[in-house]
């Protein structure tokens, strides 16, 4: 008889699941007029979950028959995911009211997607990995197509769904190969099996490498790393803007966390095999993200390429495969969500005569019409380009430092060159805002939530340089917990 | 033994024959009916190898739900199947190639067990052993205890699928007349019935 599982490590997930059901019932009974209330409650629930994660963090706990793991690494990533989701819900409140998307399912689906992400971060088994991933993806497909009356939104949802199904198929195929060659799906058992098998034969089996490659391909799709990035620009452009903001932060953090855990914990002893894959993906993402973004005129497409590039930079840390590298990845993702949510907040303010505009040229002369908004965008763009003293500089610094200490010199040099190319299009936005003449000013009305988020994230990005210690120490402790396990 | 072999060949032959009929039948409704026959025979094969749970699921889920859904779709949507078949010969080589690749892959999968028999030793032993409990019992023992986390998570996934289907398809149409029972019941005779005197040969 299996004993009753210990529920305490999964408290945030259980709390979120129960809250999602309660909010859904509340919404169904009170109708779409209560959307604003439910959105605020969703933000509150996510923040309570942050507290639950922080109180539960500390020692490593495994529960549900080894399917679920909670450690400092997971806690750090979960806090990032929850903050990313909460900020996304917050900036969506005004938008969904204005664009006739005011339906109670919207915040509830975002909440359910967040549960999936937390499950991904806590996965300790290939099956729980897959179930978490599907929970997240299914909710994301629906909210991508949420404006079903608009062809672009439906197209985005459909494209994401079809390609997502394909990537899930690849991931499952890889997982089944791994299971076939080892007889287990559990991460800790996989790790011990690889360690003993690797010592006995001196190499990993070819079947395992094929399986690992397929799993990596499936996960690379979810983080939109090259060569699995094709869906990103279209989906980012077509989905409603707050949904794009959500896509750009929370699922990426969760998938990166999953990727790191999978490669470091069970496949830690196969580092030479997977480093080649990550090396190539990181390099290709950085280069493509930088060069393909140059020709973009739509700011949401630009952000899509920018996020591909950022994932490339984060993967540089993973390619190092060291504790320092993992710390760099976590740190990068933390900075990334703040500057990205802030930028999307500014994009949400881009309205002319009551309708959304998305062209970069629509930002012309923003410094004269909206000086504060232009200043915030300036900070975010400097940070994205990696210009000191903005936070993005330190993010890049740590991953490149890790790459150099792991003797990946060429990767680090290519990364720096790619970020120089990338700086061009970030600086172009600043040039358009500050030196071009305004054609038509943007609307003056900016919702309270959005301006709050923009102000908060821009202050964080700018002033991070003075108080880096809490985040750095948190990332360092979390990375150490991952390596202590292996 | 002989009865078993006979049953196997009977089920297998009907399965293959009906599978061929599924793709060759001219009438799409016939195709779906042959598909149902194929499902039943596959279920019979599963019973023969002792997987009675999968056999039941095949009949309940595939015949009971999926095939009936297919029938509905085929009958309700006016798809011109003759037009769809126009390019069949053109795509035949590609189809055959894909089929061959799948066949080779299957052979490789089965071959692995022959080439590397030591792999069978690493496979986790099924708990509990099949001769002690039935399939259904064994699944029930695991699914609500060891895998309760995944069971609950799958429930959430189905909930999302349901919400998603409602969000993406349900629309409130204008100008739809709905039945309003209280209105119907509270109607009174003098509101709706008018008594007219009709003169002989005069009409109303």
PDB file of N, CA, C and O in Angstrom, chain B residues 80-131:
ATOM      1  N   UNK B  80     -17.171  16.897 -50.436  1.00  0.00           N
ATOM      2  CA  UNK B  80     -17.167  16.160 -51.689  1.00  0.00           C
ATOM      3  C   UNK B  80     -15.958  15.236 -51.706  1.00  0.00           C
ATOM      4  O   UNK B  80     -14.846  15.644 -52.001  1.00  0.00           O
ATOM      5  N   UNK B  81     -16.201  13.967 -51.376  1.00  0.00           N
ATOM      6  CA  UNK B  81     -15.074  13.043 -51.256  1.00  0.00           C
ATOM      7  C   UNK B  81     -14.499  12.668 -52.616  1.00  0.00           C
ATOM      8  O   UNK B  81     -13.348  12.299 -52.711  1.00  0.00           O
ATOM      9  N   UNK B  82     -15.328  12.770 -53.641  1.00  0.00           N
ATOM     10  CA  UNK B  82     -14.808  12.418 -54.963  1.00  0.00           C
ATOM     11  C   UNK B  82     -13.706  13.402 -55.350  1.00  0.00           C
ATOM     12  O   UNK B  82     -12.686  13.038 -55.891  1.00  0.00           O
ATOM     13  N   UNK B  83     -13.932  14.672 -55.009  1.00  0.00           N
ATOM     14  CA  UNK B  83     -12.949  15.693 -55.346  1.00  0.00           C
ATOM     15  C   UNK B  83     -11.658  15.482 -54.557  1.00  0.00           C
ATOM     16  O   UNK B  83     -10.574  15.702 -55.061  1.00  0.00           O
ATOM     17  N   UNK B  84     -11.824  15.032 -53.295  1.00  0.00           N
ATOM     18  CA  UNK B  84     -10.653  14.824 -52.451  1.00  0.00           C
ATOM     19  C   UNK B  84      -9.766  13.723 -52.997  1.00  0.00           C
ATOM     20  O   UNK B  84      -8.571  13.688 -52.758  1.00  0.00           O
ATOM     21  N   UNK B  85     -10.385  12.789 -53.713  1.00  0.00           N
ATOM     22  CA  UNK B  85      -9.629  11.627 -54.175  1.00  0.00           C
ATOM     23  C   UNK B  85      -8.898  11.879 -55.479  1.00  0.00           C
ATOM     24  O   UNK B  85      -8.176  10.992 -55.949  1.00  0.00           O
ATOM     25  N   UNK B  86      -9.046  13.065 -56.050  1.00  0.00           N
ATOM     26  CA  UNK B  86      -8.507  13.285 -57.387  1.00  0.00           C
ATOM     27  C   UNK B  86      -7.008  13.020 -57.437  1.00  0.00           C
ATOM     28  O   UNK B  86      -6.521  12.338 -58.322  1.00  0.00           O
ATOM     29  N   UNK B  87      -6.273  13.508 -56.457  1.00  0.00           N
ATOM     30  CA  UNK B  87      -4.818  13.397 -56.534  1.00  0.00           C
ATOM     31  C   UNK B  87      -4.244  12.104 -55.983  1.00  0.00           C
ATOM     32  O   UNK B  87      -3.043  12.011 -55.771  1.00  0.00           O
ATOM     33  N   UNK B  88      -5.090  11.098 -55.713  1.00  0.00           N
ATOM     34  CA  UNK B  88      -4.619   9.900 -55.017  1.00  0.00           C
ATOM     35  C   UNK B  88      -3.409   9.262 -55.691  1.00  0.00           C
ATOM     36  O   UNK B  88      -2.409   8.974 -55.043  1.00  0.00           O
ATOM     37  N   UNK B  89      -3.505   9.074 -57.013  1.00  0.00           N
ATOM     38  CA  UNK B  89      -2.422   8.385 -57.714  1.00  0.00           C
ATOM     39  C   UNK B  89      -1.128   9.174 -57.629  1.00  0.00           C
ATOM     40  O   UNK B  89      -0.044   8.616 -57.488  1.00  0.00           O
ATOM     41  N   UNK B  90      -1.293  10.500 -57.647  1.00  0.00           N
ATOM     42  CA  UNK B  90      -0.131  11.381 -57.620  1.00  0.00           C
ATOM     43  C   UNK B  90       0.625  11.227 -56.293  1.00  0.00           C
ATOM     44  O   UNK B  90       1.849  11.258 -56.261  1.00  0.00           O
ATOM     45  N   UNK B  91      -0.130  11.065 -55.193  1.00  0.00           N
ATOM     46  CA  UNK B  91       0.512  10.993 -53.880  1.00  0.00           C
ATOM     47  C   UNK B  91       0.858   9.576 -53.472  1.00  0.00           C
ATOM     48  O   UNK B  91       1.438   9.354 -52.424  1.00  0.00           O
ATOM     49  N   UNK B  92       0.477   8.606 -54.319  1.00  0.00           N
ATOM     50  CA  UNK B  92       0.689   7.208 -53.951  1.00  0.00           C
ATOM     51  C   UNK B  92       2.150   6.886 -53.669  1.00  0.00           C
ATOM     52  O   UNK B  92       2.454   6.258 -52.646  1.00  0.00           O
ATOM     53  N   UNK B  93       3.106   7.334 -54.529  1.00  0.00           N
ATOM     54  CA  UNK B  93       4.518   7.001 -54.247  1.00  0.00           C
ATOM     55  C   UNK B  93       4.973   7.504 -52.881  1.00  0.00           C
ATOM     56  O   UNK B  93       5.628   6.770 -52.137  1.00  0.00           O
ATOM     57  N   UNK B  94       4.577   8.740 -52.530  1.00  0.00           N
ATOM     58  CA  UNK B  94       4.980   9.298 -51.238  1.00  0.00           C
ATOM     59  C   UNK B  94       4.388   8.461 -50.110  1.00  0.00           C
ATOM     60  O   UNK B  94       5.068   8.094 -49.140  1.00  0.00           O
ATOM     61  N   UNK B  95       3.106   8.094 -50.285  1.00  0.00           N
ATOM     62  CA  UNK B  95       2.437   7.291 -49.266  1.00  0.00           C
ATOM     63  C   UNK B  95       3.128   5.963 -49.069  1.00  0.00           C
ATOM     64  O   UNK B  95       3.372   5.524 -47.932  1.00  0.00           O
ATOM     65  N   UNK B  96       3.487   5.331 -50.188  1.00  0.00           N
ATOM     66  CA  UNK B  96       4.153   4.028 -50.091  1.00  0.00           C
ATOM     67  C   UNK B  96       5.511   4.190 -49.412  1.00  0.00           C
ATOM     68  O   UNK B  96       5.902   3.379 -48.571  1.00  0.00           O
ATOM     69  N   UNK B  97       6.237   5.271 -49.745  1.00  0.00           N
ATOM     70  CA  UNK B  97       7.541   5.501 -49.125  1.00  0.00           C
ATOM     71  C   UNK B  97       7.399   5.633 -47.613  1.00  0.00           C
ATOM     72  O   UNK B  97       8.141   5.009 -46.842  1.00  0.00           O
ATOM     73  N   UNK B  98       6.418   6.454 -47.186  1.00  0.00           N
ATOM     74  CA  UNK B  98       6.206   6.649 -45.750  1.00  0.00           C
ATOM     75  C   UNK B  98       5.883   5.313 -45.081  1.00  0.00           C
ATOM     76  O   UNK B  98       6.418   4.964 -44.023  1.00  0.00           O
ATOM     77  N   UNK B  99       5.027   4.522 -45.752  1.00  0.00           N
ATOM     78  CA  UNK B  99       4.667   3.212 -45.212  1.00  0.00           C
ATOM     79  C   UNK B  99       5.876   2.323 -45.058  1.00  0.00           C
ATOM     80  O   UNK B  99       6.062   1.657 -44.024  1.00  0.00           O
ATOM     81  N   UNK B 100       6.756   2.338 -46.091  1.00  0.00           N
ATOM     82  CA  UNK B 100       7.960   1.498 -46.039  1.00  0.00           C
ATOM     83  C   UNK B 100       8.869   1.933 -44.896  1.00  0.00           C
ATOM     84  O   UNK B 100       9.410   1.093 -44.171  1.00  0.00           O
ATOM     85  N   UNK B 101       9.030   3.264 -44.753  1.00  0.00           N
ATOM     86  CA  UNK B 101       9.882   3.770 -43.679  1.00  0.00           C
ATOM     87  C   UNK B 101       9.361   3.288 -42.326  1.00  0.00           C
ATOM     88  O   UNK B 101      10.109   2.800 -41.480  1.00  0.00           O
ATOM     89  N   UNK B 102       8.028   3.380 -42.158  1.00  0.00           N
ATOM     90  CA  UNK B 102       7.425   2.935 -40.900  1.00  0.00           C
ATOM     91  C   UNK B 102       7.686   1.447 -40.677  1.00  0.00           C
ATOM     92  O   UNK B 102       7.989   1.016 -39.565  1.00  0.00           O
ATOM     93  N   UNK B 103       7.580   0.675 -41.765  1.00  0.00           N
ATOM     94  CA  UNK B 103       7.789  -0.772 -41.664  1.00  0.00           C
ATOM     95  C   UNK B 103       9.213  -1.071 -41.218  1.00  0.00           C
ATOM     96  O   UNK B 103       9.452  -1.877 -40.310  1.00  0.00           O
ATOM     97  N   UNK B 104      10.179  -0.359 -41.848  1.00  0.00           N
ATOM     98  CA  UNK B 104      11.583  -0.573 -41.490  1.00  0.00           C
ATOM     99  C   UNK B 104      11.814  -0.199 -40.035  1.00  0.00           C
ATOM    100  O   UNK B 104      12.496  -0.903 -39.282  1.00  0.00           O
ATOM    101  N   UNK B 105      11.184   0.916 -39.618  1.00  0.00           N
ATOM    102  CA  UNK B 105      11.357   1.346 -38.228  1.00  0.00           C
ATOM    103  C   UNK B 105      10.810   0.317 -37.261  1.00  0.00           C
ATOM    104  O   UNK B 105      11.448  -0.005 -36.242  1.00  0.00           O
ATOM    105  N   UNK B 106       9.644  -0.219 -37.597  1.00  0.00           N
ATOM    106  CA  UNK B 106       9.056  -1.261 -36.742  1.00  0.00           C
ATOM    107  C   UNK B 106       9.999  -2.457 -36.657  1.00  0.00           C
ATOM    108  O   UNK B 106      10.241  -3.017 -35.577  1.00  0.00           O
ATOM    109  N   UNK B 107      10.566  -2.838 -37.820  1.00  0.00           N
ATOM    110  CA  UNK B 107      11.485  -3.973 -37.844  1.00  0.00           C
ATOM    111  C   UNK B 107      12.687  -3.693 -36.958  1.00  0.00           C
ATOM    112  O   UNK B 107      13.150  -4.567 -36.218  1.00  0.00           O
ATOM    113  N   UNK B 108      13.165  -2.443 -37.017  1.00  0.00           N
ATOM    114  CA  UNK B 108      14.330  -2.080 -36.197  1.00  0.00           C
ATOM    115  C   UNK B 108      13.997  -2.167 -34.714  1.00  0.00           C
ATOM    116  O   UNK B 108      14.787  -2.666 -33.911  1.00  0.00           O
ATOM    117  N   UNK B 109      12.791  -1.665 -34.362  1.00  0.00           N
ATOM    118  CA  UNK B 109      12.387  -1.691 -32.959  1.00  0.00           C
ATOM    119  C   UNK B 109      12.346  -3.124 -32.458  1.00  0.00           C
ATOM    120  O   UNK B 109      12.905  -3.466 -31.407  1.00  0.00           O
ATOM    121  N   UNK B 110      11.703  -3.999 -33.252  1.00  0.00           N
ATOM    122  CA  UNK B 110      11.614  -5.399 -32.836  1.00  0.00           C
ATOM    123  C   UNK B 110      13.000  -6.028 -32.863  1.00  0.00           C
ATOM    124  O   UNK B 110      13.338  -6.846 -32.013  1.00  0.00           O
ATOM    125  N   UNK B 111      13.823  -5.598 -33.854  1.00  0.00           N
ATOM    126  CA  UNK B 111      15.162  -6.162 -33.981  1.00  0.00           C
ATOM    127  C   UNK B 111      16.034  -5.863 -32.775  1.00  0.00           C
ATOM    128  O   UNK B 111      16.871  -6.686 -32.396  1.00  0.00           O
ATOM    129  N   UNK B 112      15.818  -4.714 -32.157  1.00  0.00           N
ATOM    130  CA  UNK B 112      16.643  -4.344 -31.015  1.00  0.00           C
ATOM    131  C   UNK B 112      16.575  -5.413 -29.919  1.00  0.00           C
ATOM    132  O   UNK B 112      17.579  -5.715 -29.285  1.00  0.00           O
ATOM    133  N   UNK B 113      15.391  -5.963 -29.749  1.00  0.00           N
ATOM    134  CA  UNK B 113      15.244  -6.966 -28.690  1.00  0.00           C
ATOM    135  C   UNK B 113      16.047  -8.216 -29.023  1.00  0.00           C
ATOM    136  O   UNK B 113      16.554  -8.890 -28.149  1.00  0.00           O
ATOM    137  N   UNK B 114      16.144  -8.513 -30.328  1.00  0.00           N
ATOM    138  CA  UNK B 114      16.901  -9.693 -30.734  1.00  0.00           C
ATOM    139  C   UNK B 114      18.397  -9.410 -30.670  1.00  0.00           C
ATOM    140  O   UNK B 114      19.185 -10.215 -30.166  1.00  0.00           O
ATOM    141  N   UNK B 115      18.780  -8.209 -31.179  1.00  0.00           N
ATOM    142  CA  UNK B 115      20.203  -7.894 -31.257  1.00  0.00           C
ATOM    143  C   UNK B 115      20.788  -7.683 -29.856  1.00  0.00           C
ATOM    144  O   UNK B 115      21.869  -8.154 -29.542  1.00  0.00           O
ATOM    145  N   UNK B 116      20.070  -6.943 -29.014  1.00  0.00           N
ATOM    146  CA  UNK B 116      20.588  -6.648 -27.674  1.00  0.00           C
ATOM    147  C   UNK B 116      19.640  -7.208 -26.617  1.00  0.00           C
ATOM    148  O   UNK B 116      18.824  -6.477 -26.061  1.00  0.00           O
ATOM    149  N   UNK B 117      19.714  -8.515 -26.370  1.00  0.00           N
ATOM    150  CA  UNK B 117      18.766  -9.112 -25.420  1.00  0.00           C
ATOM    151  C   UNK B 117      18.988  -8.634 -23.986  1.00  0.00           C
ATOM    152  O   UNK B 117      18.077  -8.743 -23.163  1.00  0.00           O
ATOM    153  N   UNK B 118      20.172  -8.059 -23.698  1.00  0.00           N
ATOM    154  CA  UNK B 118      20.418  -7.606 -22.322  1.00  0.00           C
ATOM    155  C   UNK B 118      19.552  -6.415 -21.958  1.00  0.00           C
ATOM    156  O   UNK B 118      19.400  -6.077 -20.797  1.00  0.00           O
ATOM    157  N   UNK B 119      18.956  -5.763 -23.003  1.00  0.00           N
ATOM    158  CA  UNK B 119      18.090  -4.619 -22.716  1.00  0.00           C
ATOM    159  C   UNK B 119      16.878  -5.036 -21.901  1.00  0.00           C
ATOM    160  O   UNK B 119      16.353  -4.256 -21.113  1.00  0.00           O
ATOM    161  N   UNK B 120      16.430  -6.276 -22.100  1.00  0.00           N
ATOM    162  CA  UNK B 120      15.232  -6.719 -21.390  1.00  0.00           C
ATOM    163  C   UNK B 120      15.454  -6.724 -19.887  1.00  0.00           C
ATOM    164  O   UNK B 120      14.510  -6.615 -19.119  1.00  0.00           O
ATOM    165  N   UNK B 121      16.720  -6.816 -19.465  1.00  0.00           N
ATOM    166  CA  UNK B 121      16.978  -6.883 -18.030  1.00  0.00           C
ATOM    167  C   UNK B 121      16.829  -5.530 -17.360  1.00  0.00           C
ATOM    168  O   UNK B 121      16.513  -5.457 -16.183  1.00  0.00           O
ATOM    169  N   UNK B 122      17.075  -4.435 -18.118  1.00  0.00           N
ATOM    170  CA  UNK B 122      16.996  -3.126 -17.470  1.00  0.00           C
ATOM    171  C   UNK B 122      15.572  -2.629 -17.342  1.00  0.00           C
ATOM    172  O   UNK B 122      15.300  -1.711 -16.592  1.00  0.00           O
ATOM    173  N   UNK B 123      14.655  -3.232 -18.089  1.00  0.00           N
ATOM    174  CA  UNK B 123      13.276  -2.763 -18.048  1.00  0.00           C
ATOM    175  C   UNK B 123      12.711  -2.987 -16.650  1.00  0.00           C
ATOM    176  O   UNK B 123      12.844  -4.065 -16.077  1.00  0.00           O
ATOM    177  N   UNK B 124      12.119  -1.931 -16.123  1.00  0.00           N
ATOM    178  CA  UNK B 124      11.557  -2.034 -14.780  1.00  0.00           C
ATOM    179  C   UNK B 124      10.490  -3.126 -14.748  1.00  0.00           C
ATOM    180  O   UNK B 124       9.688  -3.240 -15.671  1.00  0.00           O
ATOM    181  N   UNK B 125      10.510  -3.929 -13.705  1.00  0.00           N
ATOM    182  CA  UNK B 125       9.549  -5.022 -13.609  1.00  0.00           C
ATOM    183  C   UNK B 125       8.159  -4.443 -13.401  1.00  0.00           C
ATOM    184  O   UNK B 125       7.979  -3.536 -12.604  1.00  0.00           O
ATOM    185  N   UNK B 126       7.168  -4.932 -14.152  1.00  0.00           N
ATOM    186  CA  UNK B 126       5.816  -4.420 -13.933  1.00  0.00           C
ATOM    187  C   UNK B 126       5.317  -4.822 -12.550  1.00  0.00           C
ATOM    188  O   UNK B 126       5.507  -5.956 -12.130  1.00  0.00           O
ATOM    189  N   UNK B 127       4.752  -3.863 -11.844  1.00  0.00           N
ATOM    190  CA  UNK B 127       4.271  -4.166 -10.502  1.00  0.00           C
ATOM    191  C   UNK B 127       2.766  -4.029 -10.460  1.00  0.00           C
ATOM    192  O   UNK B 127       2.258  -2.999 -10.870  1.00  0.00           O
ATOM    193  N   UNK B 128       2.039  -4.959  -9.935  1.00  0.00           N
ATOM    194  CA  UNK B 128       2.404  -6.322  -9.587  1.00  0.00           C
ATOM    195  C   UNK B 128       2.429  -7.228 -10.829  1.00  0.00           C
ATOM    196  O   UNK B 128       2.028  -6.789 -11.886  1.00  0.00           O
ATOM    197  N   UNK B 129       2.916  -8.422 -10.678  1.00  0.00           N
ATOM    198  CA  UNK B 129       3.070  -9.315 -11.831  1.00  0.00           C
ATOM    199  C   UNK B 129       1.705  -9.652 -12.422  1.00  0.00           C
ATOM    200  O   UNK B 129       0.733  -9.827 -11.692  1.00  0.00           O
ATOM    201  N   UNK B 130       1.638  -9.750 -13.748  1.00  0.00           N
ATOM    202  CA  UNK B 130       0.339  -9.867 -14.421  1.00  0.00           C
ATOM    203  C   UNK B 130      -0.483 -11.106 -14.027  1.00  0.00           C
ATOM    204  O   UNK B 130      -1.703 -11.067 -14.125  1.00  0.00           O
ATOM    205  N   UNK B 131       0.172 -12.202 -13.593  1.00  0.00           N
ATOM    206  CA  UNK B 131      -0.633 -13.388 -13.326  1.00  0.00           C
ATOM    207  C   UNK B 131      -1.331 -13.334 -11.968  1.00  0.00           C
ATOM    208  O   UNK B 131      -2.121 -14.219 -11.636  1.00  0.00           O
TER     209      UNK B 131
END
